[in-house]
Coordinates of C-alpha atoms in Angstrom, one line a residue:
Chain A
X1 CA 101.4 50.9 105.5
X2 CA 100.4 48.0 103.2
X3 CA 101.8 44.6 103.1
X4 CA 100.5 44.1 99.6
X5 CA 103.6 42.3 98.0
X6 CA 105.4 43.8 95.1
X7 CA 106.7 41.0 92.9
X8 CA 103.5 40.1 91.3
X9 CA 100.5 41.9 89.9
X10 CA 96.7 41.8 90.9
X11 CA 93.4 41.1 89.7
X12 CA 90.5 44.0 90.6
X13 CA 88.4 41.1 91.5
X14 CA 91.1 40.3 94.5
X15 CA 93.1 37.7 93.0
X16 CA 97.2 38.4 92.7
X17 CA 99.2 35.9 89.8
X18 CA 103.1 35.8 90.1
X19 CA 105.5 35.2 87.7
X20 CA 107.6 32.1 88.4
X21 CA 110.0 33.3 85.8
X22 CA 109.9 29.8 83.4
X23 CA 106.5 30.5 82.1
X24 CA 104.6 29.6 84.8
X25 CA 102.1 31.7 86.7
X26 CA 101.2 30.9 90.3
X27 CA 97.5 32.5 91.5
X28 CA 95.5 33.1 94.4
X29 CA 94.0 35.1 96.2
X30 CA 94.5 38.2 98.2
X31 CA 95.1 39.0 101.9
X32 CA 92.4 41.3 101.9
X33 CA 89.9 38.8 100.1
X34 CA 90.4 36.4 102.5
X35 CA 89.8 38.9 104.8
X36 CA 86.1 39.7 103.9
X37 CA 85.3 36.7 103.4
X38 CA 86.1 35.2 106.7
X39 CA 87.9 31.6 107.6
X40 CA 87.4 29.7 104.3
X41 CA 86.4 26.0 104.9
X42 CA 85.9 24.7 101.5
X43 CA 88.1 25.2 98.0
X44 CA 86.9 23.9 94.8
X45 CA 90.5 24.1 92.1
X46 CA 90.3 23.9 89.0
X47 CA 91.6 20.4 87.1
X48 CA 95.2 19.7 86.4
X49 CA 94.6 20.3 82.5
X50 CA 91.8 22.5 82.4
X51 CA 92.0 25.9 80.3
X52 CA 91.1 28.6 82.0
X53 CA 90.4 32.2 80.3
X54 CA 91.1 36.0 81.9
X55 CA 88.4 36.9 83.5
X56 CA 86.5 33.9 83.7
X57 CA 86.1 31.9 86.9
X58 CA 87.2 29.0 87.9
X59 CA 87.3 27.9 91.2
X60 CA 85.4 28.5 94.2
X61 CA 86.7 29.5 97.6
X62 CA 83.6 29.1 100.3
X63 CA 83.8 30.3 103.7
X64 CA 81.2 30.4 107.1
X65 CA 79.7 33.0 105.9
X66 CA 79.4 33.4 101.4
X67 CA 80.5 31.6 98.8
X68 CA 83.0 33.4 96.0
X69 CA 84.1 32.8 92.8
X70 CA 87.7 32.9 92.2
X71 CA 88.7 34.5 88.3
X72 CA 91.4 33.4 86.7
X73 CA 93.8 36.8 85.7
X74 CA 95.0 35.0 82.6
X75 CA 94.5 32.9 79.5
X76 CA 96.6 29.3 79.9
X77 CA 96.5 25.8 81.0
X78 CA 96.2 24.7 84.4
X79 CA 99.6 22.6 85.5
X80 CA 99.4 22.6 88.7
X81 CA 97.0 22.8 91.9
X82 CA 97.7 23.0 95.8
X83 CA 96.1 20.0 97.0
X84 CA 97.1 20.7 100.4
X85 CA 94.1 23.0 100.8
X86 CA 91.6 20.2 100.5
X87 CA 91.8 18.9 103.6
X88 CA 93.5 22.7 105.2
X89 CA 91.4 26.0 103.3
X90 CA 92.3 27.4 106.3
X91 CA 96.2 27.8 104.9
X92 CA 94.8 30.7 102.6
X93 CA 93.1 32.5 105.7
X94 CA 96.0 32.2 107.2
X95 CA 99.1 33.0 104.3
X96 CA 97.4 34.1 101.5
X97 CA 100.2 34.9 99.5
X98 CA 102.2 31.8 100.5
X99 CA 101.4 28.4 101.0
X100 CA 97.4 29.7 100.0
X101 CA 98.0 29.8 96.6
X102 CA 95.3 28.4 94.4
X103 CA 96.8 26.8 91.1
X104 CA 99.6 27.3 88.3
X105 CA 99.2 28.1 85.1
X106 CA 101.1 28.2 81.8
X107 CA 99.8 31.1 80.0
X108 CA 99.1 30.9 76.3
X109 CA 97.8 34.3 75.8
X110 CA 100.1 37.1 77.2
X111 CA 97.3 39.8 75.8
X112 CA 95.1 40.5 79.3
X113 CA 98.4 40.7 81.3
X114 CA 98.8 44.2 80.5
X115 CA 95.0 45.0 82.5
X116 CA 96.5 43.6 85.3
X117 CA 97.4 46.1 88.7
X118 CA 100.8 46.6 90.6
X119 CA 100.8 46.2 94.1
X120 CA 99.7 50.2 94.6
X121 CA 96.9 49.8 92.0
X122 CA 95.7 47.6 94.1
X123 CA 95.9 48.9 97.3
X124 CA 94.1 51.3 95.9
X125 CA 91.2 49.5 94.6
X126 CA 90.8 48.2 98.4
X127 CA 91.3 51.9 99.6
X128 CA 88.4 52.8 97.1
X129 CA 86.1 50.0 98.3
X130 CA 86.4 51.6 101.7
Chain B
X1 CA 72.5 55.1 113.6
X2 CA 73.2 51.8 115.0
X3 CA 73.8 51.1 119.2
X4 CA 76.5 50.3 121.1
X5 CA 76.6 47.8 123.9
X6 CA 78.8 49.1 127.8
X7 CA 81.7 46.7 125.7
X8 CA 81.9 48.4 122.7
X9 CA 85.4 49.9 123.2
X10 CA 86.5 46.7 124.7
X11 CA 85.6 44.8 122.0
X12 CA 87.3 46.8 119.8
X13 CA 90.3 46.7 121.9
X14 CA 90.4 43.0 121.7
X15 CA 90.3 43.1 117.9
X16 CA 86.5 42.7 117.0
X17 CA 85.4 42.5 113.5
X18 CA 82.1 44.8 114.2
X19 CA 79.2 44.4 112.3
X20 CA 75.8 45.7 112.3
X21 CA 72.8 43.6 113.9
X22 CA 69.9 43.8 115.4
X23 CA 70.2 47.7 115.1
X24 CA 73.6 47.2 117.1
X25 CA 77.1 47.3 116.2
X26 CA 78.0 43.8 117.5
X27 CA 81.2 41.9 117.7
X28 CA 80.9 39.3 114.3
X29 CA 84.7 37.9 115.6
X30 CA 88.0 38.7 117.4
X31 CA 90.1 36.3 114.5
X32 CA 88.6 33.4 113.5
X33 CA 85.1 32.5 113.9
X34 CA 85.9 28.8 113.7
X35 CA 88.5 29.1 116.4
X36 CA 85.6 30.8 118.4
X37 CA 83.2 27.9 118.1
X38 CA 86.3 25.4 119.0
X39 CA 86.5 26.8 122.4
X40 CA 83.1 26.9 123.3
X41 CA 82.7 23.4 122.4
X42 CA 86.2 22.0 124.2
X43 CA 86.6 25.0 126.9
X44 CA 84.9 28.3 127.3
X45 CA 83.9 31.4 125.6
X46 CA 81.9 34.3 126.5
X47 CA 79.7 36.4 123.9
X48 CA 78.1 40.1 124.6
X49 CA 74.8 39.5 124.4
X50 CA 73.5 43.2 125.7
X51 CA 71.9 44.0 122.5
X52 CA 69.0 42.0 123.7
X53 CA 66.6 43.3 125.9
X54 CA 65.6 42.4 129.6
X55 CA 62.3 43.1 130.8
X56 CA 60.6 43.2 134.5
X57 CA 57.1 43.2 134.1
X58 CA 55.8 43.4 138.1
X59 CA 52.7 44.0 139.9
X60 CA 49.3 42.1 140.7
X61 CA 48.1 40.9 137.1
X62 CA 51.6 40.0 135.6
X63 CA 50.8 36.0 135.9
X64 CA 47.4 36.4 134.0
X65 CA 49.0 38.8 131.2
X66 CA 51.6 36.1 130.3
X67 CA 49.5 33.0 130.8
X68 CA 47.4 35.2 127.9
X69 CA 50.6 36.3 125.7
X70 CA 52.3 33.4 125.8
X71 CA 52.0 30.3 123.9
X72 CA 54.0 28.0 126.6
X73 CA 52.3 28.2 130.7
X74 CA 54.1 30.5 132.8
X75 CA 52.0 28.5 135.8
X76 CA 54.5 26.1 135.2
X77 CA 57.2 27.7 136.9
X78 CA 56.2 27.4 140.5
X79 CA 60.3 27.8 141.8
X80 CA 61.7 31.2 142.4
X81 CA 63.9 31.8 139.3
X82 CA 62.8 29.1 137.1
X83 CA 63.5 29.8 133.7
X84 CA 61.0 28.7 130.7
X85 CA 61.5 29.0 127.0
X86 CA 58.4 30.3 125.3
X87 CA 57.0 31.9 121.8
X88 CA 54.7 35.2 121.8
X89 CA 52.3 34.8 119.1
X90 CA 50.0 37.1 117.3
X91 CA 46.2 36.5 116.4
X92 CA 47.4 34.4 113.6
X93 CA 49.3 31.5 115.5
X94 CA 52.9 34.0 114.1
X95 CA 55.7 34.5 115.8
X96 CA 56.1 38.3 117.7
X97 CA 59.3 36.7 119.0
X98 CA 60.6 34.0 120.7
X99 CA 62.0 34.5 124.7
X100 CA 63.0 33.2 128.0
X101 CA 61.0 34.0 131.2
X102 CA 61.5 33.9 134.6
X103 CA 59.6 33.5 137.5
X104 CA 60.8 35.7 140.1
X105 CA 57.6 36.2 142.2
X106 CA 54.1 36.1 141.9
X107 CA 54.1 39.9 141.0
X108 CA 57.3 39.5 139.4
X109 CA 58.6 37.9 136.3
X110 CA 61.1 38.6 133.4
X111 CA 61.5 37.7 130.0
X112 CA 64.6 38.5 127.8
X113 CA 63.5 39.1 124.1
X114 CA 65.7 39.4 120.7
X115 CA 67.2 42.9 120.2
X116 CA 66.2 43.3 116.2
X117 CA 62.6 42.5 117.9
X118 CA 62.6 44.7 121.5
X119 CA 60.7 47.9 120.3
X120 CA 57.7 45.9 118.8
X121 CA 57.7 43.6 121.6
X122 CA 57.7 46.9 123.8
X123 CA 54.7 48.2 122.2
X124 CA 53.0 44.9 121.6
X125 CA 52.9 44.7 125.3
X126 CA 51.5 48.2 126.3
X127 CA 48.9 47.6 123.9
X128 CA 48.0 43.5 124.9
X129 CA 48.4 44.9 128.9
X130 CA 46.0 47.9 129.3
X131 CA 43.4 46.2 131.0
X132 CA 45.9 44.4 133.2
X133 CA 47.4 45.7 136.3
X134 CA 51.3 45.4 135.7
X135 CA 54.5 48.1 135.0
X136 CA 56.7 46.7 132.4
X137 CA 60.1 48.0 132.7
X138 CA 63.2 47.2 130.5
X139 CA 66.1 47.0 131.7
X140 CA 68.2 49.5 129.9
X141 CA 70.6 50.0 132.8
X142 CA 71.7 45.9 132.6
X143 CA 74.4 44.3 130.9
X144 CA 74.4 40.6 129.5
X145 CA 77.3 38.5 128.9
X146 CA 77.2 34.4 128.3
X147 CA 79.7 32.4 129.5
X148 CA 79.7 29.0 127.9
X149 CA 81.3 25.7 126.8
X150 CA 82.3 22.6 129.3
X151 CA 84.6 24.6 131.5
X152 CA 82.3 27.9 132.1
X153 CA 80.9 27.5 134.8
X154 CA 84.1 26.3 136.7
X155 CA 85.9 29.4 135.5
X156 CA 83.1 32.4 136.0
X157 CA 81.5 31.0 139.3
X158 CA 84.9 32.1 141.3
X159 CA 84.9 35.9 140.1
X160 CA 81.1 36.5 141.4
X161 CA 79.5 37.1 144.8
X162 CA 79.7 34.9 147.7
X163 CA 76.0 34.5 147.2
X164 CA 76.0 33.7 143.3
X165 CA 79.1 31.5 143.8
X166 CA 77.9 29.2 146.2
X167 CA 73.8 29.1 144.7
X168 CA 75.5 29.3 141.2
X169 CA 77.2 25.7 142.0
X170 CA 74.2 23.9 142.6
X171 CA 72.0 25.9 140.6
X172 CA 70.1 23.5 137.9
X173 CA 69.8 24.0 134.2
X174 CA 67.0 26.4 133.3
X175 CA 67.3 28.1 136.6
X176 CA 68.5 31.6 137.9
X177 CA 69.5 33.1 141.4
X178 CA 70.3 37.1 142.1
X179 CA 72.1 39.2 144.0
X180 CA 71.1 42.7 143.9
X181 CA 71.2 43.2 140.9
X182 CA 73.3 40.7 139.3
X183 CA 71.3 37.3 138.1
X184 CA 73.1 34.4 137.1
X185 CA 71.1 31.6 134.5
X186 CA 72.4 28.4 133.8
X187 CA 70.7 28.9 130.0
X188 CA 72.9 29.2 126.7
X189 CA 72.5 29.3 123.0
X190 CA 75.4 27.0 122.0
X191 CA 74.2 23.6 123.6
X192 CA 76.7 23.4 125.8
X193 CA 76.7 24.3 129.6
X194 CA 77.1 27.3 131.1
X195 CA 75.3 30.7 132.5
X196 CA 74.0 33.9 130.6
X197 CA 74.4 36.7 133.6
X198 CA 72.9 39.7 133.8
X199 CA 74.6 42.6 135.6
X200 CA 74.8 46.3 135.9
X201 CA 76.4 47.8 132.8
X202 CA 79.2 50.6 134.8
X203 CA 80.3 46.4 135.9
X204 CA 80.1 44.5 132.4
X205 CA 83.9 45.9 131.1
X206 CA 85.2 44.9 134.4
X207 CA 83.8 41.6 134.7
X208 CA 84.3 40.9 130.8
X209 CA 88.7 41.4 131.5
X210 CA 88.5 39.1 134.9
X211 CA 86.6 36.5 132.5
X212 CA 89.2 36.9 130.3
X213 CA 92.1 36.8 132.6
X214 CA 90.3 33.6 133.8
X215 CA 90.8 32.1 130.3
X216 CA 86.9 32.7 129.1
X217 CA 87.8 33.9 125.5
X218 CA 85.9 36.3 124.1
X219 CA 83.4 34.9 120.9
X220 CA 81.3 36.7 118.5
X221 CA 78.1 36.7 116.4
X222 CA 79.7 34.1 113.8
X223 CA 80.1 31.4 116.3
X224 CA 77.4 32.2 118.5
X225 CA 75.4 31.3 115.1
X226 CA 77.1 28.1 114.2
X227 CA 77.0 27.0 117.7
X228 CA 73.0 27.3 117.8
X229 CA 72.4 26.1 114.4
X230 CA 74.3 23.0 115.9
X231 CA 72.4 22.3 118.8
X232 CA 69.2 23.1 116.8
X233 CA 67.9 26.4 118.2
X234 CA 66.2 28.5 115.9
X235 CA 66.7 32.2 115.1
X236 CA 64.0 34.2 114.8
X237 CA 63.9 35.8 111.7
X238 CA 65.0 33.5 109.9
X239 CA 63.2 30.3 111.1
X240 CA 60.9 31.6 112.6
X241 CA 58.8 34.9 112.4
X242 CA 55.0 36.4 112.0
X243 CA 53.8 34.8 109.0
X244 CA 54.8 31.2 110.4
X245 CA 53.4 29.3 113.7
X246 CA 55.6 27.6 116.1
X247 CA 54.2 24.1 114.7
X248 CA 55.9 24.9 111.3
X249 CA 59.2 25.7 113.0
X250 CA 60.3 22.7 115.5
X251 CA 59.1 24.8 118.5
X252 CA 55.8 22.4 118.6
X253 CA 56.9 21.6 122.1
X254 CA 56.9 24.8 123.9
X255 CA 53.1 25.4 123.2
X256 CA 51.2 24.2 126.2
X257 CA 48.0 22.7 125.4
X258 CA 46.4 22.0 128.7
X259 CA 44.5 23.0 130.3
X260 CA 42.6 23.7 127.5
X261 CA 40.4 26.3 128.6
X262 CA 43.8 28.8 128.6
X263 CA 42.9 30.8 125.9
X264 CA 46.5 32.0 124.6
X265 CA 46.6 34.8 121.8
X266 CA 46.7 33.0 118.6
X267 CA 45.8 29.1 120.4
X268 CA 42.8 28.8 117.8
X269 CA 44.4 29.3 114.6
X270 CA 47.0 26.5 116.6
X271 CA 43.9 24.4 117.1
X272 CA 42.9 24.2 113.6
X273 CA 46.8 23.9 112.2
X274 CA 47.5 21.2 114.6
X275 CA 45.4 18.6 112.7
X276 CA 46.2 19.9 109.2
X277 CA 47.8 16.5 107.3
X278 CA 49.4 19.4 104.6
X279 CA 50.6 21.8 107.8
X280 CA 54.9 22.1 106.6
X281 CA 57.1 20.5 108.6
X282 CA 60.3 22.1 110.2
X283 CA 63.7 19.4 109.9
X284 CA 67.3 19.3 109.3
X285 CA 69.1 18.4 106.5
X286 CA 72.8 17.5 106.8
X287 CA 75.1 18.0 103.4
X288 CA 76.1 14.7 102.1
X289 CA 79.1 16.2 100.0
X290 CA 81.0 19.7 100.1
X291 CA 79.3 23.1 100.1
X292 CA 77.7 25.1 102.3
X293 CA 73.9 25.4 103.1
X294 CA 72.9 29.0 103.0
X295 CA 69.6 30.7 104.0
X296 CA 66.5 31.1 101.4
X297 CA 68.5 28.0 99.1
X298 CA 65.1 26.1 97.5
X299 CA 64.7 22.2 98.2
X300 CA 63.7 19.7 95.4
X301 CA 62.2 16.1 95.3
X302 CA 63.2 15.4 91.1
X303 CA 61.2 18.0 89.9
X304 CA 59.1 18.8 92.5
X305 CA 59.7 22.1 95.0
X306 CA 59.4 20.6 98.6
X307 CA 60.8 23.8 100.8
X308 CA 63.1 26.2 101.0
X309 CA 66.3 26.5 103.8
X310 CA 65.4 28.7 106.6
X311 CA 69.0 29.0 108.1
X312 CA 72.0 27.1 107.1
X313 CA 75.6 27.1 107.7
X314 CA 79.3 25.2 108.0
X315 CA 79.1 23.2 111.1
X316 CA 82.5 23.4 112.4
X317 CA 81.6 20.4 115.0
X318 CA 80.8 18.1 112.5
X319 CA 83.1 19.6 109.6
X320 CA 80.1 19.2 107.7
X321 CA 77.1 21.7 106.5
X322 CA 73.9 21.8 108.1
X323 CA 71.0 23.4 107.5
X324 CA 66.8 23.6 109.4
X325 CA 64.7 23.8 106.5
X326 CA 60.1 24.5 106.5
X327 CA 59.3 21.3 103.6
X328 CA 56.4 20.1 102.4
X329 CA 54.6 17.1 104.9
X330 CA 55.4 14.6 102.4
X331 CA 59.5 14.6 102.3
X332 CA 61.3 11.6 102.1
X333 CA 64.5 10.5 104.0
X334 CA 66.5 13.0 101.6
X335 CA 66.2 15.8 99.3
X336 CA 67.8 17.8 96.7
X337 CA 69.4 21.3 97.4
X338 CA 70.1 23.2 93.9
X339 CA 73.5 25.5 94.6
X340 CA 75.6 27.2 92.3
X341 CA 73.4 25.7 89.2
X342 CA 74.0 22.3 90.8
X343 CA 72.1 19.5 92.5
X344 CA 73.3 18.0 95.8
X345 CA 72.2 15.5 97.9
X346 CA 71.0 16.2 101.3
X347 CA 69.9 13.8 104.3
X348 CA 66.7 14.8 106.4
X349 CA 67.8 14.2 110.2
X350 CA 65.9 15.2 113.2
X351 CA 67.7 18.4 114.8
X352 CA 70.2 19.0 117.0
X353 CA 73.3 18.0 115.5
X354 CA 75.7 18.6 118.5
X355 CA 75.1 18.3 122.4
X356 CA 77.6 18.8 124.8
X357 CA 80.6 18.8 122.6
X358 CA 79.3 15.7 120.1
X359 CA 77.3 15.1 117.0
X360 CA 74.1 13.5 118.2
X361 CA 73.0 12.3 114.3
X362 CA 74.7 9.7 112.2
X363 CA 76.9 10.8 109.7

């Protein structure tokens, strides 16, 4: 039984991006990220401002045991990060698809959306991995 | 096909994250490794540790064979189970591994060597001992299981023996007492106090849930890791192995040098490195800003390569990252470590980081 949530879309590189419904995107990334990488204890965001393209990365989530790049799922401007993480990367090890998201962004190119995965495509990506 | 400890299925019952190591599917956490090293540092946690290898080598030449194969003086252990931390070279001044030995009689001593290293320490032993009256034996049929962090001794010496509970109170660091075939060391990996004990495996799942019940919480590879790296114990493998001599890894001071007519395998390549001015150095470095110090990451003076990282982590004690690094003789007070196509600062400070619970380096 997954608990992959189904009101947003995913990234095959583990991130998930949910639509806040006024033209903002909220990203992070996923459970089962998280997961391999272990507890997290550093988060390097993006700036308030910054553009940030599909595919390309832009921020770094470390943990005790690798460092990972984090891609961003869509074209658009960054308007928002979660600055709580900072001091507390633990917050995506422990709610990933909560209060561990990543950043916000207003998207200015809709184009890549259409490569991104439902919550089944995902699941299974993961169950391919396996 | 990898091994499995007597606790496999109880790890897994716990939760484990298993991993292979060492050729042995070991426990890398239950949760959270960071949680793991919390406990050992403020309470107690207890780590399998049966992957590695206990070995009785007994009978009438066994003090001459080690005073030969090993680069610290088994004569100095003169007390019935006196412990004493040692390095096994080869005829170059390497590493063959790094262990503990006991003195349990003068026909009777026992080390306990790495796992990843036991079947060429097996055979290194044979072949170093044939003209030397001793049977070495390892000690398949044992189990080992360390209990440590500030209250583990308070909470494992109740659940043992009479006999290990009342010698295990007084018993001194670096020392050991049995009881058939149960020993009890008050020796660790994480720099904080406690025992490693050895028992009969058919006992270890039994003992593992009383620990347990006791509040000893069970701790796996990730923290055992941090928590050495903290209190500046090497790993061999990565800081130390057979192309580099205990001088170029911090373990200058468990080579005994007197009396200097003990001729040790690999003492006159030692000889000769001792008074090299250009011999490397072995240090810590301690990450000014955010990051992570990982293994093999290359050290820079300006322009200049000075070393390379030899095992580096996220110190959870310190909320910093540390790292013990083989430099160039000439280092200053910091260096530059290039990560993620960036340079960052790092200060050079004189391992260990944490004792007891507390950094023991200015931040």
């Amino acid at each position: 039984m997954s608990n992959t949530p189904t009101d947003r879309r995913y990234a095959k590189s583990h991130e998930w991006i949910k639509d806040e419904g006024d033209g903002s995107y909220t990203i992070g990334i996923t459970a089962h990220a998280q997961e391999l990488l272990g507890d997290l204890v550093f988060v390097d965001l993006p700036e308030v401002g910054s553009q940030v393209e599909a595919g390309g990365d832009c921020a770094v989530v470390e943990s005790v045991k690798a460092a990972s790049d984090v891609y961003s799922p869509v074209t658009g401007e960054v308007i928002a990060i979660n600055e709580a993480l900072d001091g507390a990367p633990e917050t995506i090890n422990e709610d990933a698809y909560g209060s561990g998201w990543m950043f916000k962004v207003k998207v200015t190119d809709s184009g890549s959306m259409g490569e991104l995965l439902d919550a089944d495509g995902y699941d299974a990506v993961i169950a391919e991995e396996e | 096909m990898t091994k499995q400890t007597v606790l496999y299925d109880t790890h897994q019952a716990m939760g484990a994250r298993l991993v292979p190591f060492g050729g042995w599917d070991m426990p890398l956490h239950y949760g959270s490794q960071l949680e793991e090293h919390h406990q050992v540092r403020r309470d107690a946690g207890m780590f399998d540790v049966s992957h590695m290898t206990v070995v009785d080598i007994k009978g009438d030449g066994v003090k001459p064979l080690l005073r030969y194969l090993l680069a610290n003086d088994v004569d100095k252990l003169k007390q019935k189970g006196k412990a004493l931390y040692t390095c096994m070279l080869n005829e170059t001044g390497g590493v063959v591994d790094d262990l503990i030995v006991y003195y349990l009689h003068d026909s009777w001593y026992r080390l306990v060597v790495n796992a990843g290293t036991t079947e060429k320490d097996l055979a290194w032993l044979a072949q170093k001992s044939e003209t030397y009256d001793v049977n070495i034996t390892p000690r398949r049929d044992l189990a080992m299981i360390a209990v440590q962090g500030p209250n583990a001794r308070s909470k494992a010496l109740p659940l043992m023996s009479d006999i290990l509970c009342q010698a295990g109170a007084d018993l001194k660091p670096f020392n050991a007492v049995s009881d058939g075939d149960w020993f009890l060391a008050r020796t660790g990996y994480t720099g904080e106090d406690g025992f490693e004990i050895m028992l009969p495996g058919d006992q270890a799942a039994s003992f593992w849930r009383q620990l347990h019940d006791a509040g000893v919480e069970p701790c796996g590879l990730g923290a055992r890791d941090t928590l050495r790296l903290e209190a500046g114990m090497n790993l061999y493998g990565s800081d130390m192995d057979e192309e580099t001599s205990p001088l170029e890894s911090g373990l200058g001071w468990t080579i005994a040098w007197d009396p200097s007519e003990r001729d040790f395998v690999g003492r006159s390549v030692l000889e000769r490195q001792r008074n090299d001015p250009n011999r490397r150095r072995f240090i810590g470095l301690v990450l000014t800003g955010r990051g992570v110090l990982r293994n093999h990451l290359k050290l820079y003076d300006a322009e200049r390569e000075v070393g390379e990282i030899t095992s580096g982590g996220f110190a959870p004690t310190l909320e910093r990252s540390i790292a013990f690094a083989r430099v160039l003789p000439d280092i200053g007070e910091t260096c530059e470590v290039e990560m993620r196509g960036k340079r960052l600062k790092a200060q050079v400070v004189k391992p260990p980081f944490v004792r007891n619970g507390k950094a023991v380096i200015d931040l």
